[in-house]
Short mmCIF file of N, CA and C in Angstrom, two decimals:
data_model
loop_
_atom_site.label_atom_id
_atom_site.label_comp_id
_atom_site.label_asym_id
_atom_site.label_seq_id
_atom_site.Cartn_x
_atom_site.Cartn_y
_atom_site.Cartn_z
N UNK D 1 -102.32 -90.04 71.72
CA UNK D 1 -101.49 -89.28 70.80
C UNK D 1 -100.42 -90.21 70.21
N UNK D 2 -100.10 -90.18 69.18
CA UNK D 2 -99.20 -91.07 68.22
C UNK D 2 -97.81 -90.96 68.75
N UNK D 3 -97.83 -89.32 69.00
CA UNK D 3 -96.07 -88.86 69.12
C UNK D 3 -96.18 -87.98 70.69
N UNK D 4 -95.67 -87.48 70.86
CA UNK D 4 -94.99 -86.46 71.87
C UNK D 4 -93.73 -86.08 72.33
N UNK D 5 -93.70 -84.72 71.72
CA UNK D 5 -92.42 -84.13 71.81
C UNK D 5 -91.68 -83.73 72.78
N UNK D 6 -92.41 -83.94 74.22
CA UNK D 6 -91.70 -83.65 75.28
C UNK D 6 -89.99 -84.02 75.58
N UNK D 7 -90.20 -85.27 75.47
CA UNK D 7 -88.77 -85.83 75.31
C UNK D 7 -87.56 -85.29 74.36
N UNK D 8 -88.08 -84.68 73.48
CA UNK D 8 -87.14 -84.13 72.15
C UNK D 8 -86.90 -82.65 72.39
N UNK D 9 -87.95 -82.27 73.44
CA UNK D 9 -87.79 -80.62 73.77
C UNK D 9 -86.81 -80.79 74.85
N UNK D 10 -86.46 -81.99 75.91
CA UNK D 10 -85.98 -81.68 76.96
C UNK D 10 -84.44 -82.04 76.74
N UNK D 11 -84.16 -82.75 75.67
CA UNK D 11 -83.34 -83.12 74.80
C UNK D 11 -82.59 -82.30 74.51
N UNK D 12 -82.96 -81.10 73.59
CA UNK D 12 -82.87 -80.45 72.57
C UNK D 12 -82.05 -79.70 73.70
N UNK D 13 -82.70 -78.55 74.81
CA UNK D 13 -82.21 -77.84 75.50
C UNK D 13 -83.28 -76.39 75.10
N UNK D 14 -84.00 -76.94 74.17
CA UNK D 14 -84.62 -75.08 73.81
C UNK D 14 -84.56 -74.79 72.16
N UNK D 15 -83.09 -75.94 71.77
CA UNK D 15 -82.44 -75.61 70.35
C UNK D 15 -83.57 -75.67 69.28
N UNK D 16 -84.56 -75.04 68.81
CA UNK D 16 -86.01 -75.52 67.92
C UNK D 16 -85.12 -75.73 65.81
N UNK D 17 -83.74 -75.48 65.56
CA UNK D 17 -83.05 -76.00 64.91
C UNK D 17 -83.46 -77.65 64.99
N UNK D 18 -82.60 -77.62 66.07
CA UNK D 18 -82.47 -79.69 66.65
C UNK D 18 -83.81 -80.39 66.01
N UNK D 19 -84.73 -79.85 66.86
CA UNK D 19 -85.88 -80.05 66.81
C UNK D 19 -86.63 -80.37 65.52
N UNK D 20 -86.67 -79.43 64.85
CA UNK D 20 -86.74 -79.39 63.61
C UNK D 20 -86.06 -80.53 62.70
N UNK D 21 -84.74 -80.38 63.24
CA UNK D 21 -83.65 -81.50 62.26
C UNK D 21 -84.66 -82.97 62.49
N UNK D 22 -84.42 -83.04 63.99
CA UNK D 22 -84.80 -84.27 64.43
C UNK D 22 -86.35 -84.78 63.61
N UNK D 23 -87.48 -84.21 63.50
CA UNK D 23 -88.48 -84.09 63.21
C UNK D 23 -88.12 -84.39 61.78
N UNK D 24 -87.41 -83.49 60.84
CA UNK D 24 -87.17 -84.06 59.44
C UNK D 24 -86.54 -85.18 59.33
N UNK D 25 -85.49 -86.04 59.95
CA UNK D 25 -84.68 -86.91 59.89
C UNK D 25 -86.05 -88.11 59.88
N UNK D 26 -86.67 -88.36 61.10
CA UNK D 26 -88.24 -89.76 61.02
C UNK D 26 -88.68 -88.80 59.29
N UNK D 27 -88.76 -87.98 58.68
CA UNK D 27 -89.86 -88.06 57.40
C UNK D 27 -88.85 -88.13 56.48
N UNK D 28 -87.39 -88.44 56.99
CA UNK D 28 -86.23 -88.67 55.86
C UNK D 28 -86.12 -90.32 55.64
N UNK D 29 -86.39 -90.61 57.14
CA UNK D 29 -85.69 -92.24 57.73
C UNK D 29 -87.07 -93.19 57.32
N UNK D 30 -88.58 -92.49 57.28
CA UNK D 30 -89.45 -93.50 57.77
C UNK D 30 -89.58 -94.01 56.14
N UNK D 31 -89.76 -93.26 54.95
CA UNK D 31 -90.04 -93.97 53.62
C UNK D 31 -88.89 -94.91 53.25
N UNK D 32 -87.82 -94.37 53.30
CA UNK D 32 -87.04 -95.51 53.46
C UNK D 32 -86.78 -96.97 54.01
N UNK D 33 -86.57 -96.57 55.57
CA UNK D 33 -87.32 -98.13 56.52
C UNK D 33 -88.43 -98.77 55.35
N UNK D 34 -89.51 -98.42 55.68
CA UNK D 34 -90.68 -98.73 54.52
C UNK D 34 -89.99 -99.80 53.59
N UNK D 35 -89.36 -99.02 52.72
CA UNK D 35 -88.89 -99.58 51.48
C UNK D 35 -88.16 -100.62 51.94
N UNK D 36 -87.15 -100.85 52.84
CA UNK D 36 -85.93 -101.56 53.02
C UNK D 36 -86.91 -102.99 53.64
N UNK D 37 -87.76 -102.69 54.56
CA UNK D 37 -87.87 -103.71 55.77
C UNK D 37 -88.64 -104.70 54.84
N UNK D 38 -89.46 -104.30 53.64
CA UNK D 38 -90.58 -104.91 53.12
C UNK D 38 -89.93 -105.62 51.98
N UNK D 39 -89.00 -104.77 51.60
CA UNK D 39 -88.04 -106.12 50.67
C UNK D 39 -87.50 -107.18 51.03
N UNK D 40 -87.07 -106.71 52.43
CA UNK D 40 -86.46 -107.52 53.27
C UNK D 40 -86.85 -108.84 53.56
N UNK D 41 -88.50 -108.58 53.50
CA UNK D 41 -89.42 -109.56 54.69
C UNK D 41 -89.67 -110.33 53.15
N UNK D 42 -90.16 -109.92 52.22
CA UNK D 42 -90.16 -110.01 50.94
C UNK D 42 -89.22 -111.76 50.97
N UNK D 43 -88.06 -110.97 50.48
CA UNK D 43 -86.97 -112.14 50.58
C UNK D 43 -86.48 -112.81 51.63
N UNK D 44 -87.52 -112.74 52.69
CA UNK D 44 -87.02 -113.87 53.28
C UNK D 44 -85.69 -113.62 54.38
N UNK D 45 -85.52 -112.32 54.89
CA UNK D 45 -84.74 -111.49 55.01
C UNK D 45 -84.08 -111.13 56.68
N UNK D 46 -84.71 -112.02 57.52
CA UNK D 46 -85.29 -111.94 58.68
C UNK D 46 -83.77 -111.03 59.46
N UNK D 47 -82.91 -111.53 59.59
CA UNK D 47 -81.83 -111.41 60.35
C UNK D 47 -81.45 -109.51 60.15
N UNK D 48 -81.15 -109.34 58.62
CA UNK D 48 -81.57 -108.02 57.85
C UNK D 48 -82.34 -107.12 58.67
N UNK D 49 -83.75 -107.18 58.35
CA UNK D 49 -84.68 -106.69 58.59
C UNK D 49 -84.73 -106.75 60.36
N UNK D 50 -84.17 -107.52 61.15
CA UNK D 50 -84.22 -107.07 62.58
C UNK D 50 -82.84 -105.60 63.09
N UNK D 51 -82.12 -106.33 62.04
CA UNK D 51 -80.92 -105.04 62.47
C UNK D 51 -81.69 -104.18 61.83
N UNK D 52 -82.29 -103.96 61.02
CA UNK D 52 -82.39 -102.50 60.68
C UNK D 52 -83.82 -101.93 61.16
N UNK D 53 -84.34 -102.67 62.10
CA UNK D 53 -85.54 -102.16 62.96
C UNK D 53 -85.02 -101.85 64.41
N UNK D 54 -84.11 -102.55 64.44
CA UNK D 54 -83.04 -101.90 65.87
C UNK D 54 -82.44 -100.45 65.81
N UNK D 55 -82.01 -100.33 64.29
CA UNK D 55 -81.16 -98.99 63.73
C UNK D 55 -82.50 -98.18 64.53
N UNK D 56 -83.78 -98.36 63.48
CA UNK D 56 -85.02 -97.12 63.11
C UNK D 56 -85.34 -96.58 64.82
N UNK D 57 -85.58 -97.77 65.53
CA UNK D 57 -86.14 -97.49 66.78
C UNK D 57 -85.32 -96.29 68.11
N UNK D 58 -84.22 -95.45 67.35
CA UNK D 58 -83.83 -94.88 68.09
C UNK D 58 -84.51 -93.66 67.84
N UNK D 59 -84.78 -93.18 66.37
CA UNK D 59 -85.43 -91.52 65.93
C UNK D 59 -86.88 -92.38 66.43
N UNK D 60 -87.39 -93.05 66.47
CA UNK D 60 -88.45 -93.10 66.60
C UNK D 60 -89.00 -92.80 67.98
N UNK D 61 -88.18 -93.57 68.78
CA UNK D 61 -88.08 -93.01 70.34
C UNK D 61 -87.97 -91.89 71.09
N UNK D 62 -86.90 -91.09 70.11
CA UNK D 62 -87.21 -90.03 70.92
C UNK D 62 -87.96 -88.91 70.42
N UNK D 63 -89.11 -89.30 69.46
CA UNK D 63 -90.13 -88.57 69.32
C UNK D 63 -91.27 -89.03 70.29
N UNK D 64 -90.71 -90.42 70.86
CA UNK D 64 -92.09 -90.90 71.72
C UNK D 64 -93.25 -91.96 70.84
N UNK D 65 -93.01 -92.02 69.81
CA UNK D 65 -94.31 -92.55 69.12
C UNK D 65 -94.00 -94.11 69.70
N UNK D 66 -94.90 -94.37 70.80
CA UNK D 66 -94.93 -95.73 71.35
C UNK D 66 -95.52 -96.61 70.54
N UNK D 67 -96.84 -96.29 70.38
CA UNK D 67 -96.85 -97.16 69.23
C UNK D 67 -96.61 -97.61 68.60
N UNK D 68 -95.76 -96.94 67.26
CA UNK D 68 -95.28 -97.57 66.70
C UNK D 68 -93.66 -97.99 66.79
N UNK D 69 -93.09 -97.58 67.85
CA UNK D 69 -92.39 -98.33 68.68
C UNK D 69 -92.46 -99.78 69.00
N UNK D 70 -93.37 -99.86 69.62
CA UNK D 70 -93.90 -101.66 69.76
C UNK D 70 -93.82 -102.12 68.38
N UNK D 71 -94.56 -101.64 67.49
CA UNK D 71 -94.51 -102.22 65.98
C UNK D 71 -93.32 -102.88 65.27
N UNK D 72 -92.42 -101.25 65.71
CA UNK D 72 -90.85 -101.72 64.75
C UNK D 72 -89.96 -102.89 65.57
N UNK D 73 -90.85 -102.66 67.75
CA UNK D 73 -90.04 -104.12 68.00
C UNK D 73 -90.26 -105.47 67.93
N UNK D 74 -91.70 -105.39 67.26
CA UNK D 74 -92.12 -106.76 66.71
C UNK D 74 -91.22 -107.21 65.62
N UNK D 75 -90.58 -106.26 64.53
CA UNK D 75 -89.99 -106.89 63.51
C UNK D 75 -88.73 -107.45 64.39
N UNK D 76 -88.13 -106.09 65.36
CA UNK D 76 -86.95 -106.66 66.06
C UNK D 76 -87.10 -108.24 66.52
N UNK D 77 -88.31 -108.27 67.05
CA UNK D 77 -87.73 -109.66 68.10
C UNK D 77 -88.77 -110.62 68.00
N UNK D 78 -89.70 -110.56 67.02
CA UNK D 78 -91.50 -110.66 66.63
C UNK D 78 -90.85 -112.66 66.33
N UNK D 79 -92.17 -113.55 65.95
CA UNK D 79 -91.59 -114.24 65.21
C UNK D 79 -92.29 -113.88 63.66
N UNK D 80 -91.77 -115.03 62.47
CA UNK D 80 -92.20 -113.93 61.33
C UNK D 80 -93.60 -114.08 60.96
N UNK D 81 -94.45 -114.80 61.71
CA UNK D 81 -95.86 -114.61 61.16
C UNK D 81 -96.30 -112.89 61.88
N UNK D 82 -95.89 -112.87 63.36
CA UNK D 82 -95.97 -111.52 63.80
C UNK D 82 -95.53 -110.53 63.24
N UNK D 83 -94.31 -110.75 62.25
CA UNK D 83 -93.98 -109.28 61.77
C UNK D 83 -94.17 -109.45 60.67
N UNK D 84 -95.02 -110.11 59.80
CA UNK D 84 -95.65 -110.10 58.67
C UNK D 84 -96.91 -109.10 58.76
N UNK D 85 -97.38 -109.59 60.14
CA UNK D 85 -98.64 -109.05 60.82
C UNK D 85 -98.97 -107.71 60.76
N UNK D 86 -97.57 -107.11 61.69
CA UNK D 86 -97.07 -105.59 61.99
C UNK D 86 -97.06 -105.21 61.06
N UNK D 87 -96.56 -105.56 59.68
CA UNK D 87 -95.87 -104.53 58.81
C UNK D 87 -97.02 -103.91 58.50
N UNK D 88 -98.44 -104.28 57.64
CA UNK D 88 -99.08 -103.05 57.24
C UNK D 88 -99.96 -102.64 58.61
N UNK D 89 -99.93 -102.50 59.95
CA UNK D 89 -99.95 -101.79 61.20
C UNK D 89 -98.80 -100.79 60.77
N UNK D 90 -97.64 -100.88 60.47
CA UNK D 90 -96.59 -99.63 60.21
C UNK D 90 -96.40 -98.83 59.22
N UNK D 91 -97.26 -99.48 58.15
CA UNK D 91 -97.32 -98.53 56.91
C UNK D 91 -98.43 -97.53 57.43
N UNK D 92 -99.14 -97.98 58.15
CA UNK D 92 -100.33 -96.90 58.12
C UNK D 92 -100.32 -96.32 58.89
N UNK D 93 -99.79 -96.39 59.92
CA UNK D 93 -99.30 -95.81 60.64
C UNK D 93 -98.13 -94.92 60.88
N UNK D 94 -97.27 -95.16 60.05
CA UNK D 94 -96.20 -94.23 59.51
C UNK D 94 -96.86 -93.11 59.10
N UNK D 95 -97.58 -93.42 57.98
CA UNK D 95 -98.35 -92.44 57.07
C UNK D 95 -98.67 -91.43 57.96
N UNK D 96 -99.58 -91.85 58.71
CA UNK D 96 -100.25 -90.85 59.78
C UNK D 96 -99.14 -90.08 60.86
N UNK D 97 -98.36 -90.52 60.88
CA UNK D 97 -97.04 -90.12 61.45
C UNK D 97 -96.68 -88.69 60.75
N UNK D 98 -96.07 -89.24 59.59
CA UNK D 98 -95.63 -88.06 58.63
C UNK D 98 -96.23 -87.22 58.64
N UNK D 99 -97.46 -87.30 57.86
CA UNK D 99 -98.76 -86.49 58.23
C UNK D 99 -98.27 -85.52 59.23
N UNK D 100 -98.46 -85.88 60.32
CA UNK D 100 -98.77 -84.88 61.68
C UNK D 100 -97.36 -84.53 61.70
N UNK D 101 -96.32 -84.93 61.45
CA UNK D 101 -94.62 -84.49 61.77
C UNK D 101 -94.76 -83.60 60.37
N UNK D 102 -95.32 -83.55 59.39
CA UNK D 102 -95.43 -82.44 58.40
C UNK D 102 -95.94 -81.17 59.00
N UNK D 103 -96.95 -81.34 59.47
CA UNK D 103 -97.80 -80.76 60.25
C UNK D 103 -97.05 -79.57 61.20
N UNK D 104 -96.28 -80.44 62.27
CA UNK D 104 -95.43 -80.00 63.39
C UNK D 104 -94.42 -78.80 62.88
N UNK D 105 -94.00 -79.29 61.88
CA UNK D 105 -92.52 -78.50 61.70
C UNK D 105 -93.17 -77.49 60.65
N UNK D 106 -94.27 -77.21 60.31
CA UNK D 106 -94.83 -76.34 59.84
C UNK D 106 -95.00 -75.39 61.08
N UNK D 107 -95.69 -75.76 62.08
CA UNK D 107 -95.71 -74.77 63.02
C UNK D 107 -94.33 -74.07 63.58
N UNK D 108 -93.63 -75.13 63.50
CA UNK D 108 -92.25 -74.24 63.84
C UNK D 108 -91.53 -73.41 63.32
N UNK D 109 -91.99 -73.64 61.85
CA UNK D 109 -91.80 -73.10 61.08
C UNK D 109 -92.53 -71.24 61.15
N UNK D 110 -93.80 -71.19 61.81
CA UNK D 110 -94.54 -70.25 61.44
C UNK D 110 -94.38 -69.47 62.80
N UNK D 111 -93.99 -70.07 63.95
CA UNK D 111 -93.31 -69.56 64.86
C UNK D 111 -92.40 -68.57 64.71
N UNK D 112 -91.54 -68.49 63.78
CA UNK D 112 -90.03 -67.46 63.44
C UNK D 112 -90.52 -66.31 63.22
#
């Protein structure tokens, strides 16, 4: 499984608000990252682009998505042929992310 919400439910306390927030915030945060890290790497950007894979890796965590967890800490701490490597591993993987976190908060949605 990509994600698992266990961690974000035990988190939360029950709150399916939170939940929700939290869940929209990765499909607020991840096109962005996207955009930022690849300009970044783009120009040559390295120092940049590790702080702001340190920022991402906290919403990402506590949805659980290990995967691409490892990914965003390759840019963190990778050298740059490795996180040249990663990056389209994280585009496509994002994608598929969203995807299913679209998915999710639809159900919570249909829950009410």
């Amino acid at each position: 499984m990509l994600y698992n919400l266990d961690e974000l439910k035990k988190y939360s306390g029950g709150d399916t608000e939170f939940e929700i927030e939290i869940l929209r915030t990765f499909l607020d945060e991840a096109p962005q990252f996207l955009t930022q890290v690849k300009s970044m790497l783009e120009s040559y950007k390295y120092p940049e682009a590790r702080k702001l894979a340190h920022k991402y890796k906290s919403t990402i965590g506590i949805l659980c998505m290990h995967e691409l967890f490892k990914l965003i800490d390759t840019i963190e701490n990778g050298e740059e042929k490795e996180i040249q490597n990663a990056l389209p591993q994280i585009e496509l993987l994002t994608n598929e992310l969203t995807n299913q976190i679209n998915l999710e908060i639809g159900k919570y949605i249909n829950c009410k």
